[in-house]
């Protein structure tokens, strides 16, 4: 009797398990966690020292026996045990703060559309071992479409481009299913690496990931939009080994990431080519929707619109579109259960 009563008030959790950041939605409260997907580990003792923002601050600054690592690469689990510990950390944190006396939560986790069955099972198992009562999966472009407000259950064609940290997902959706899609392992992290490589090849300068990311955000662009100022870039001179500071222009930053931007645009075009003609007219009328952190790259919407001839819209708060979508699914699980991947995997755990 008590368990039935408590289950009515169970606080379920939606997770955007991203390569760069993990976002957690708590049913009834909204977004409650937005932390980098980074875990700091003592290699000698195998003890986890920090998770999230504090661990990210250690990247590139740790002694030899401490490693700050990302347990997800290109949107998929590369280290099962560390991913499990990270999910467990966030679930336990919420459980203690919000509902210690309530049943364990149901969890909906966003995953890239291109993952294998083995990778799906790894995420399900990680959530189960981390304390979930039930675990469900939803493909990230579907979650992003729901998160930006698209009517995914309507008999109309709608297209979403979700550019995260590790993957770019393009999907045409109709009647609650994905009709055509592309999953590209080129996204925000690759753009950052492009700047790292450019600085090394063009300037003979070794720069860190955080420095390159700051440059990308500050002056990175997909096309010449003007009004961007030069930025300083600091690192270590390859020849002398000494600290060095240079100036990088918006044109140089754009050149650095141009190949990856072109790959993302091409994946959109390929998806449109694979879309049934009946849905193309809907897409031309409603436009292309962008979500994920990559949607904030300056001028990307203009480039995609120019290359496809279709209007492009940036969803509200695109960084949180996927986790917002997982939350909306939790709020209406009965009507939206068909969007879940491997729904049969959502058995209740003891």
GROMACS .gro file of C-alpha atoms in nm:
model
  350
    1UNK     CA    1   0.000   0.000   0.000
    2UNK     CA    2   0.277   0.242   0.099
    3UNK     CA    3   0.482   0.155  -0.212
    4UNK     CA    4   0.182   0.221  -0.437
    5UNK     CA    5   0.125   0.555  -0.269
    6UNK     CA    6   0.491   0.655  -0.296
    7UNK     CA    7   0.509   0.549  -0.663
    8UNK     CA    8   0.257   0.820  -0.749
    9UNK     CA    9   0.507   1.079  -0.635
   10UNK     CA   10   0.820   0.914  -0.774
   11UNK     CA   11   1.049   1.174  -0.930
   12UNK     CA   12   1.163   1.037  -1.265
   13UNK     CA   13   1.480   1.153  -1.436
   14UNK     CA   14   1.566   1.248  -1.793
   15UNK     CA   15   1.935   1.245  -1.890
   16UNK     CA   16   2.112   1.393  -2.190
   17UNK     CA   17   2.425   1.178  -2.169
   18UNK     CA   18   2.647   1.394  -2.386
   19UNK     CA   19   3.010   1.369  -2.486
   20UNK     CA   20   3.079   1.720  -2.356
   21UNK     CA   21   2.809   1.773  -2.093
   22UNK     CA   22   2.559   1.566  -1.898
   23UNK     CA   23   2.228   1.737  -1.829
   24UNK     CA   24   1.966   1.598  -1.593
   25UNK     CA   25   1.595   1.678  -1.584
   26UNK     CA   26   1.401   1.603  -1.267
   27UNK     CA   27   1.030   1.551  -1.320
   28UNK     CA   28   0.837   1.822  -1.141
   29UNK     CA   29   1.138   2.054  -1.114
   30UNK     CA   30   1.293   2.081  -1.459
   31UNK     CA   31   1.666   2.101  -1.531
   32UNK     CA   32   1.862   2.042  -1.210
   33UNK     CA   33   2.212   1.937  -1.328
   34UNK     CA   34   2.430   2.069  -1.609
   35UNK     CA   35   2.783   1.936  -1.564
   36UNK     CA   36   3.074   1.845  -1.795
   37UNK     CA   37   3.098   1.473  -1.873
   38UNK     CA   38   3.439   1.449  -1.712
   39UNK     CA   39   3.560   1.220  -1.434
   40UNK     CA   40   3.890   1.259  -1.246
   41UNK     CA   41   4.046   0.929  -1.133
   42UNK     CA   42   4.346   0.835  -0.923
   43UNK     CA   43   4.504   0.566  -1.139
   44UNK     CA   44   4.695   0.412  -0.849
   45UNK     CA   45   4.392   0.356  -0.625
   46UNK     CA   46   4.124   0.362  -0.901
   47UNK     CA   47   3.936   0.604  -0.677
   48UNK     CA   48   3.709   0.862  -0.842
   49UNK     CA   49   3.813   1.203  -0.710
   50UNK     CA   50   3.576   1.444  -0.884
   51UNK     CA   51   3.291   1.437  -1.133
   52UNK     CA   52   3.165   1.722  -1.351
   53UNK     CA   53   3.286   2.083  -1.338
   54UNK     CA   54   3.556   2.024  -1.075
   55UNK     CA   55   3.693   1.736  -1.279
   56UNK     CA   56   3.696   1.946  -1.597
   57UNK     CA   57   3.904   2.210  -1.423
   58UNK     CA   58   4.169   1.941  -1.373
   59UNK     CA   59   4.204   1.862  -1.746
   60UNK     CA   60   4.567   1.914  -1.849
   61UNK     CA   61   4.666   2.015  -1.497
   62UNK     CA   62   4.689   1.686  -1.308
   63UNK     CA   63   4.996   1.494  -1.183
   64UNK     CA   64   5.082   1.168  -1.355
   65UNK     CA   65   4.877   0.949  -1.122
   66UNK     CA   66   4.555   1.148  -1.168
   67UNK     CA   67   4.370   1.142  -1.498
   68UNK     CA   68   4.074   1.361  -1.592
   69UNK     CA   69   3.890   1.167  -1.861
   70UNK     CA   70   3.569   1.167  -2.061
   71UNK     CA   71   3.391   0.832  -2.033
   72UNK     CA   72   3.195   0.902  -2.352
   73UNK     CA   73   3.359   0.944  -2.692
   74UNK     CA   74   3.160   1.054  -2.998
   75UNK     CA   75   2.841   1.023  -2.798
   76UNK     CA   76   2.887   0.657  -2.702
   77UNK     CA   77   3.020   0.481  -2.394
   78UNK     CA   78   3.394   0.422  -2.420
   79UNK     CA   79   3.445   0.331  -2.054
   80UNK     CA   80   3.148   0.144  -1.911
   81UNK     CA   81   3.258   0.145  -1.547
   82UNK     CA   82   3.331   0.517  -1.532
   83UNK     CA   83   3.007   0.603  -1.716
   84UNK     CA   84   2.817   0.391  -1.466
   85UNK     CA   85   2.983   0.574  -1.177
   86UNK     CA   86   2.901   0.911  -1.332
   87UNK     CA   87   2.532   0.823  -1.379
   88UNK     CA   88   2.523   0.675  -1.030
   89UNK     CA   89   2.673   0.994  -0.887
   90UNK     CA   90   2.401   1.212  -1.040
   91UNK     CA   91   2.116   0.975  -0.948
   92UNK     CA   92   2.235   0.943  -0.588
   93UNK     CA   93   2.282   1.318  -0.562
   94UNK     CA   94   1.922   1.381  -0.666
   95UNK     CA   95   1.789   1.094  -0.459
   96UNK     CA   96   1.944   1.231  -0.141
   97UNK     CA   97   1.837   1.589  -0.208
   98UNK     CA   98   1.484   1.534  -0.329
   99UNK     CA   99   1.326   1.198  -0.265
  100UNK     CA  100   1.528   0.979  -0.032
  101UNK     CA  101   1.216   0.798   0.092
  102UNK     CA  102   1.063   0.746  -0.252
  103UNK     CA  103   1.108   0.449  -0.488
  104UNK     CA  104   1.406   0.449  -0.721
  105UNK     CA  105   1.342   0.663  -1.030
  106UNK     CA  106   1.258   0.571  -1.385
  107UNK     CA  107   1.521   0.712  -1.621
  108UNK     CA  108   1.500   0.819  -1.987
  109UNK     CA  109   1.841   0.865  -2.151
  110UNK     CA  110   1.914   1.035  -2.483
  111UNK     CA  111   2.155   0.846  -2.712
  112UNK     CA  112   2.285   0.909  -3.067
  113UNK     CA  113   2.079   0.748  -3.341
  114UNK     CA  114   2.379   0.564  -3.486
  115UNK     CA  115   2.475   0.356  -3.181
  116UNK     CA  116   2.488  -0.023  -3.194
  117UNK     CA  117   2.274  -0.265  -2.994
  118UNK     CA  118   2.577  -0.341  -2.776
  119UNK     CA  119   2.620   0.030  -2.700
  120UNK     CA  120   2.249   0.064  -2.619
  121UNK     CA  121   2.272  -0.228  -2.379
  122UNK     CA  122   2.579  -0.071  -2.215
  123UNK     CA  123   2.384   0.247  -2.138
  124UNK     CA  124   2.081   0.053  -2.010
  125UNK     CA  125   2.303  -0.159  -1.785
  126UNK     CA  126   2.489   0.147  -1.658
  127UNK     CA  127   2.160   0.313  -1.558
  128UNK     CA  128   2.030  -0.007  -1.394
  129UNK     CA  129   2.349  -0.059  -1.196
  130UNK     CA  130   2.347   0.308  -1.099
  131UNK     CA  131   2.012   0.267  -0.925
  132UNK     CA  132   1.739   0.322  -1.184
  133UNK     CA  133   1.412   0.137  -1.130
  134UNK     CA  134   1.351   0.136  -1.506
  135UNK     CA  135   1.568   0.267  -1.790
  136UNK     CA  136   1.451   0.373  -2.135
  137UNK     CA  137   1.642   0.513  -2.432
  138UNK     CA  138   1.543   0.782  -2.680
  139UNK     CA  139   1.736   0.883  -2.988
  140UNK     CA  140   1.882   1.231  -2.944
  141UNK     CA  141   1.735   1.386  -3.261
  142UNK     CA  142   1.389   1.268  -3.156
  143UNK     CA  143   1.438   1.411  -2.807
  144UNK     CA  144   1.572   1.735  -2.956
  145UNK     CA  145   1.269   1.763  -3.187
  146UNK     CA  146   1.035   1.723  -2.891
  147UNK     CA  147   1.246   1.968  -2.693
  148UNK     CA  148   1.222   2.246  -2.952
  149UNK     CA  149   0.846   2.198  -2.977
  150UNK     CA  150   0.799   2.009  -3.303
  151UNK     CA  151   0.476   1.811  -3.339
  152UNK     CA  152   0.651   1.480  -3.396
  153UNK     CA  153   0.331   1.272  -3.398
  154UNK     CA  154   0.172   1.463  -3.687
  155UNK     CA  155   0.162   1.321  -4.041
  156UNK     CA  156   0.397   1.591  -4.168
  157UNK     CA  157   0.767   1.590  -4.243
  158UNK     CA  158   0.990   1.779  -4.002
  159UNK     CA  159   1.369   1.790  -3.989
  160UNK     CA  160   1.594   1.844  -3.689
  161UNK     CA  161   1.972   1.892  -3.687
  162UNK     CA  162   2.115   1.822  -3.342
  163UNK     CA  163   2.483   1.918  -3.318
  164UNK     CA  164   2.626   1.808  -2.985
  165UNK     CA  165   2.978   1.761  -2.855
  166UNK     CA  166   3.059   1.425  -3.013
  167UNK     CA  167   2.796   1.370  -3.282
  168UNK     CA  168   2.583   1.562  -3.529
  169UNK     CA  169   2.243   1.403  -3.581
  170UNK     CA  170   2.014   1.487  -3.874
  171UNK     CA  171   1.668   1.331  -3.878
  172UNK     CA  172   1.346   1.365  -4.073
  173UNK     CA  173   1.054   1.281  -3.847
  174UNK     CA  174   0.692   1.196  -3.928
  175UNK     CA  175   0.420   1.016  -3.729
  176UNK     CA  176   0.646   0.973  -3.428
  177UNK     CA  177   0.922   0.793  -3.619
  178UNK     CA  178   1.246   0.873  -3.797
  179UNK     CA  179   1.203   0.844  -4.173
  180UNK     CA  180   1.555   0.937  -4.284
  181UNK     CA  181   1.863   1.017  -4.080
  182UNK     CA  182   2.238   1.072  -4.073
  183UNK     CA  183   2.465   1.034  -3.771
  184UNK     CA  184   2.800   1.204  -3.812
  185UNK     CA  185   3.081   1.182  -3.558
  186UNK     CA  186   3.184   1.537  -3.635
  187UNK     CA  187   3.049   1.800  -3.397
  188UNK     CA  188   3.157   2.050  -3.134
  189UNK     CA  189   3.461   1.855  -3.013
  190UNK     CA  190   3.586   1.811  -3.369
  191UNK     CA  191   3.556   2.185  -3.433
  192UNK     CA  192   3.765   2.245  -3.120
  193UNK     CA  193   4.026   1.994  -3.238
  194UNK     CA  194   4.034   2.169  -3.576
  195UNK     CA  195   4.147   2.489  -3.404
  196UNK     CA  196   4.410   2.298  -3.203
  197UNK     CA  197   4.549   2.147  -3.524
  198UNK     CA  198   4.534   2.477  -3.712
  199UNK     CA  199   4.732   2.656  -3.441
  200UNK     CA  200   4.995   2.381  -3.452
  201UNK     CA  201   5.028   2.372  -3.831
  202UNK     CA  202   4.996   2.743  -3.911
  203UNK     CA  203   5.147   2.907  -3.604
  204UNK     CA  204   5.372   2.634  -3.462
  205UNK     CA  205   5.179   2.676  -3.139
  206UNK     CA  206   5.062   2.400  -2.904
  207UNK     CA  207   4.733   2.505  -2.745
  208UNK     CA  208   4.505   2.325  -2.502
  209UNK     CA  209   4.152   2.209  -2.560
  210UNK     CA  210   4.002   2.472  -2.331
  211UNK     CA  211   4.186   2.753  -2.511
  212UNK     CA  212   4.070   2.627  -2.851
  213UNK     CA  213   3.712   2.598  -2.727
  214UNK     CA  214   3.719   2.957  -2.607
  215UNK     CA  215   3.840   3.070  -2.950
  216UNK     CA  216   3.564   2.869  -3.119
  217UNK     CA  217   3.296   3.028  -2.904
  218UNK     CA  218   3.439   3.379  -2.922
  219UNK     CA  219   3.522   3.421  -3.292
  220UNK     CA  220   3.438   3.091  -3.462
  221UNK     CA  221   3.189   3.115  -3.750
  222UNK     CA  222   3.061   2.915  -4.044
  223UNK     CA  223   3.061   3.214  -4.282
  224UNK     CA  224   3.176   3.575  -4.293
  225UNK     CA  225   2.927   3.757  -4.074
  226UNK     CA  226   3.143   4.060  -3.993
  227UNK     CA  227   3.161   4.241  -3.657
  228UNK     CA  228   3.393   3.979  -3.507
  229UNK     CA  229   3.716   4.104  -3.353
  230UNK     CA  230   4.053   3.933  -3.340
  231UNK     CA  231   4.137   3.723  -3.035
  232UNK     CA  232   4.461   3.632  -2.859
  233UNK     CA  233   4.561   3.267  -2.843
  234UNK     CA  234   4.816   3.143  -2.590
  235UNK     CA  235   5.016   2.823  -2.589
  236UNK     CA  236   5.366   2.679  -2.615
  237UNK     CA  237   5.596   2.742  -2.908
  238UNK     CA  238   5.682   2.411  -3.075
  239UNK     CA  239   6.041   2.517  -3.156
  240UNK     CA  240   6.148   2.699  -2.839
  241UNK     CA  241   5.920   2.524  -2.592
  242UNK     CA  242   5.845   2.860  -2.433
  243UNK     CA  243   5.507   3.028  -2.372
  244UNK     CA  244   5.385   3.232  -2.666
  245UNK     CA  245   5.086   3.454  -2.743
  246UNK     CA  246   4.956   3.527  -3.092
  247UNK     CA  247   4.659   3.694  -3.255
  248UNK     CA  248   4.408   3.483  -3.447
  249UNK     CA  249   4.159   3.650  -3.680
  250UNK     CA  250   3.796   3.549  -3.742
  251UNK     CA  251   3.894   3.453  -4.099
  252UNK     CA  252   4.161   3.216  -3.966
  253UNK     CA  253   3.922   3.062  -3.711
  254UNK     CA  254   3.665   3.012  -3.986
  255UNK     CA  255   3.926   2.852  -4.211
  256UNK     CA  256   4.027   2.616  -3.930
  257UNK     CA  257   3.678   2.470  -3.887
  258UNK     CA  258   3.560   2.498  -4.249
  259UNK     CA  259   3.610   2.129  -4.338
  260UNK     CA  260   3.406   2.005  -4.044
  261UNK     CA  261   3.133   2.263  -4.108
  262UNK     CA  262   3.116   2.143  -4.469
  263UNK     CA  263   3.075   1.783  -4.349
  264UNK     CA  264   2.781   1.880  -4.127
  265UNK     CA  265   2.614   2.072  -4.409
  266UNK     CA  266   2.665   1.779  -4.647
  267UNK     CA  267   2.499   1.541  -4.398
  268UNK     CA  268   2.193   1.767  -4.401
  269UNK     CA  269   2.184   1.762  -4.780
  270UNK     CA  270   2.224   1.383  -4.795
  271UNK     CA  271   1.936   1.338  -4.550
  272UNK     CA  272   1.715   1.562  -4.764
  273UNK     CA  273   1.808   1.359  -5.072
  274UNK     CA  274   1.692   1.041  -4.893
  275UNK     CA  275   1.363   1.197  -4.779
  276UNK     CA  276   1.041   1.086  -4.958
  277UNK     CA  277   0.907   1.359  -5.191
  278UNK     CA  278   0.577   1.374  -4.999
  279UNK     CA  279   0.762   1.505  -4.693
  280UNK     CA  280   0.990   1.752  -4.871
  281UNK     CA  281   0.709   2.002  -4.928
  282UNK     CA  282   0.632   1.998  -4.555
  283UNK     CA  283   0.998   2.061  -4.474
  284UNK     CA  284   1.022   2.346  -4.722
  285UNK     CA  285   0.723   2.509  -4.557
  286UNK     CA  286   0.824   2.450  -4.195
  287UNK     CA  287   1.200   2.483  -4.234
  288UNK     CA  288   1.501   2.312  -4.079
  289UNK     CA  289   1.541   2.326  -3.700
  290UNK     CA  290   1.880   2.337  -3.527
  291UNK     CA  291   1.948   2.215  -3.174
  292UNK     CA  292   2.251   2.134  -2.958
  293UNK     CA  293   2.548   2.352  -2.874
  294UNK     CA  294   2.663   2.354  -3.237
  295UNK     CA  295   2.347   2.542  -3.332
  296UNK     CA  296   2.507   2.844  -3.166
  297UNK     CA  297   2.800   2.851  -3.409
  298UNK     CA  298   2.776   3.191  -3.573
  299UNK     CA  299   2.645   3.182  -3.928
  300UNK     CA  300   2.576   2.807  -3.941
  301UNK     CA  301   2.205   2.866  -3.996
  302UNK     CA  302   2.287   3.099  -4.285
  303UNK     CA  303   2.516   2.845  -4.451
  304UNK     CA  304   2.263   2.561  -4.425
  305UNK     CA  305   1.984   2.785  -4.557
  306UNK     CA  306   2.200   2.894  -4.851
  307UNK     CA  307   2.307   2.539  -4.937
  308UNK     CA  308   1.962   2.380  -4.911
  309UNK     CA  309   1.732   2.666  -5.012
  310UNK     CA  310   1.521   2.597  -4.702
  311UNK     CA  311   1.462   2.839  -4.410
  312UNK     CA  312   1.657   2.749  -4.095
  313UNK     CA  313   1.541   2.811  -3.738
  314UNK     CA  314   1.743   2.784  -3.418
  315UNK     CA  315   1.540   2.626  -3.139
  316UNK     CA  316   1.494   2.811  -2.813
  317UNK     CA  317   1.775   2.729  -2.569
  318UNK     CA  318   1.926   2.472  -2.812
  319UNK     CA  319   2.186   2.349  -2.562
  320UNK     CA  320   1.910   2.199  -2.348
  321UNK     CA  321   1.679   2.075  -2.624
  322UNK     CA  322   1.759   1.703  -2.577
  323UNK     CA  323   1.722   1.697  -2.199
  324UNK     CA  324   1.406   1.906  -2.226
  325UNK     CA  325   1.273   1.646  -2.470
  326UNK     CA  326   1.348   1.359  -2.229
  327UNK     CA  327   1.157   1.550  -1.961
  328UNK     CA  328   0.854   1.600  -2.186
  329UNK     CA  329   0.855   1.226  -2.262
  330UNK     CA  330   0.857   1.149  -1.890
  331UNK     CA  331   0.566   1.387  -1.840
  332UNK     CA  332   0.359   1.202  -2.101
  333UNK     CA  333   0.512   0.854  -2.111
  334UNK     CA  334   0.184   0.681  -2.201
  335UNK     CA  335   0.134   0.883  -2.520
  336UNK     CA  336   0.499   0.914  -2.619
  337UNK     CA  337   0.624   0.564  -2.540
  338UNK     CA  338   0.650   0.483  -2.913
  339UNK     CA  339   0.945   0.723  -2.948
  340UNK     CA  340   1.154   0.518  -2.705
  341UNK     CA  341   1.422   0.289  -2.846
  342UNK     CA  342   1.415  -0.071  -2.732
  343UNK     CA  343   1.109  -0.011  -2.514
  344UNK     CA  344   1.120  -0.379  -2.420
  345UNK     CA  345   1.446  -0.304  -2.239
  346UNK     CA  346   1.258  -0.088  -1.990
  347UNK     CA  347   1.174  -0.376  -1.757
  348UNK     CA  348   1.156  -0.296  -1.389
  349UNK     CA  349   1.468  -0.384  -1.193
  350UNK     CA  350   1.458  -0.536  -0.849
   0.00000   0.00000   0.00000
